[in-house]
Amino acid sequence: MMIRIANEPIDLQSIVRSVITPESGGINVFVGTTRNHAGGRSVDLLEYEAYEPMALKMMHAIVEEAKERWPLHAVAVVHRLGRVEVGEVSVAIAVSSAHRKEAFEATRFLIDELKRVVPIWKREYFSDGSVEWSQQTDEQVVSSNT
Amino acid sequence: MMIRIANEPIDLQSIVRSVITPESGGINVFVGTTRNHAGGRSVDLLEYEAYEPMALKMMHAIVEEAKERWPLHAVAVVHRLGRVEVGEVSVAIAVSSAHRKEAFEATRFLIDELKRVVPIWKREYFSDGSVEWSQQTDEQVVSSNT
Amino acid sequence: MKVTLLLFSVAKDLAGFDTKELEVPDHATTDDVLEMLSKLNSGFLAWKGRLRFAVNQEYVPPNFELHPGDEVAIIPPVSGG
Amino acid sequence: MKVTLLLFSVAKDLAGFDTKELEVPDHATTDDVLEMLSKLNSGFLAWKGRLRFAVNQEYVPPNFELHPGDEVAIIPPVSGG
């Protein structure tokens, strides 16, 4: 079970390889990358920080919940911290199962839950020079110009 | 648009990289691997053959259909031919979109459609020595012992 | 007229060949091709309902009329992925 | 009693620090901690409804009672992924 927080670039091949078992027929993978825009504004760079011990605990917890809901063979969840350039991978989740339906559903569940409960925050470095904590849900934006 | 039939092992990193665009926020990937069992029997090896020009045409056709249905940034579909060992990758599909919902739905559509219409066939080499064309839908099995 | 017949998977095994230049009557259809093959190996009869035809690399409706030079492929249930 | 306070993201920016040993009354709750922080920076009031608390690395219900030595974290809306 590869569940980690990474300070270095994420290696997708090794993440997928970690969930392949001889019984697996379907593997689904979600890959999140840094987008060059947020709320209509141009973004140059993202920076992630985490409450690391709790983030790892919650990552394990959501994986356990997924394994209770679906008959999974293996799961990998890796989230990157620190500065992540546009187009680089910030998160990767891989799930293997005997059949693809379960792999798709569990992967979707895991990324939704990760975004809901895992204590990780991203700071957006906008092209206009301002730096703000991401407001995922169109909430009031708190500016912290640096 | 990476749409190919491969005679060599599939490189997942390059497939995912091919769909990352600066606008992409979510990438979904389906990876099919060779399973060690089929219909309750032990499988050693799979061998894929294709009606190659038509298979490529159909792969392009289902990608075009997915792009009409969902706002996708990029799509990659690669299917391997020839002998594929247990645990090796036989097919990989990657889809990028601004939001993950569309990437998940389009990937699911593409693997379902690929399995329905793309003229590729797999032969199962069972551990008991028999070799049979795969019967995906519990249909009558035609044996071709070799 | 002449058409090129391509066979795959179980159809190839039943026929014993994978490609053949076939002489068929004018206005022959895909059903006529299947009937010719059934005379070669009656095993084709059992598969009739599950074999699709592609003409010039496109799936065609049942009993599709052929034209000279067509590439006619018999598509047993596919199993890619 | 003493608890350890951890702040992240906007909460860290509002407080101006990311960790502090905090002296709180016996039976103090997470609401009391937020009230102390609001006196430090009234900006916390606007965030009140959207800040979650974790005690010893588990999310806790509103107004959760603290114990000596607890690790108390303020969790602004998360944005991983």
PDB file of C-alpha atoms in Angstrom, chain B residues 3 9 13 25 34 46 61-62 70 85 90 93 96-97 106 108 113 120 133 136 141-143 146:
ATOM      1  CA  ILE B   3      -3.679   6.621 -30.751  1.00  0.00           C
ATOM      2  CA  PRO B   9       5.607  -2.767 -23.742  1.00  0.00           C
ATOM      3  CA  GLN B  13       4.597   7.847 -18.099  1.00  0.00           C
ATOM      4  CA  GLY B  25      -6.941  20.035 -13.947  1.00  0.00           C
ATOM      5  CA  THR B  34      -3.328  -9.467 -18.031  1.00  0.00           C
ATOM      6  CA  LEU B  46      -2.475 -13.728 -23.375  1.00  0.00           C
ATOM      7  CA  ALA B  61     -13.833   7.075 -34.058  1.00  0.00           C
ATOM      8  CA  ILE B  62     -14.510   6.441 -30.362  1.00  0.00           C
ATOM      9  CA  TRP B  70     -17.224  15.920 -23.131  1.00  0.00           C
ATOM     10  CA  GLU B  85       2.485 -11.865 -19.741  1.00  0.00           C
ATOM     11  CA  SER B  90      -2.414  -4.640 -22.519  1.00  0.00           C
ATOM     12  CA  ILE B  93      -6.317   5.115 -22.031  1.00  0.00           C
ATOM     13  CA  SER B  96      -7.364  15.167 -19.648  1.00  0.00           C
ATOM     14  CA  SER B  97      -9.984  17.793 -18.929  1.00  0.00           C
ATOM     15  CA  ALA B 106     -14.842   9.927 -20.851  1.00  0.00           C
ATOM     16  CA  ARG B 108     -15.010   4.949 -18.728  1.00  0.00           C
ATOM     17  CA  GLU B 113     -16.504   1.305 -26.296  1.00  0.00           C
ATOM     18  CA  ILE B 120      -8.974  -6.863 -31.342  1.00  0.00           C
ATOM     19  CA  TRP B 133     -10.102 -17.280 -28.035  1.00  0.00           C
ATOM     20  CA  GLN B 136     -15.905 -12.220 -22.713  1.00  0.00           C
ATOM     21  CA  VAL B 141     -16.210 -21.522 -25.745  1.00  0.00           C
ATOM     22  CA  VAL B 142     -14.617 -22.654 -28.998  1.00  0.00           C
ATOM     23  CA  SER B 143     -11.530 -24.632 -28.213  1.00  0.00           C
ATOM     24  CA  THR B 146      -2.495 -26.404 -29.903  1.00  0.00           C
TER      25      THR B 146
END
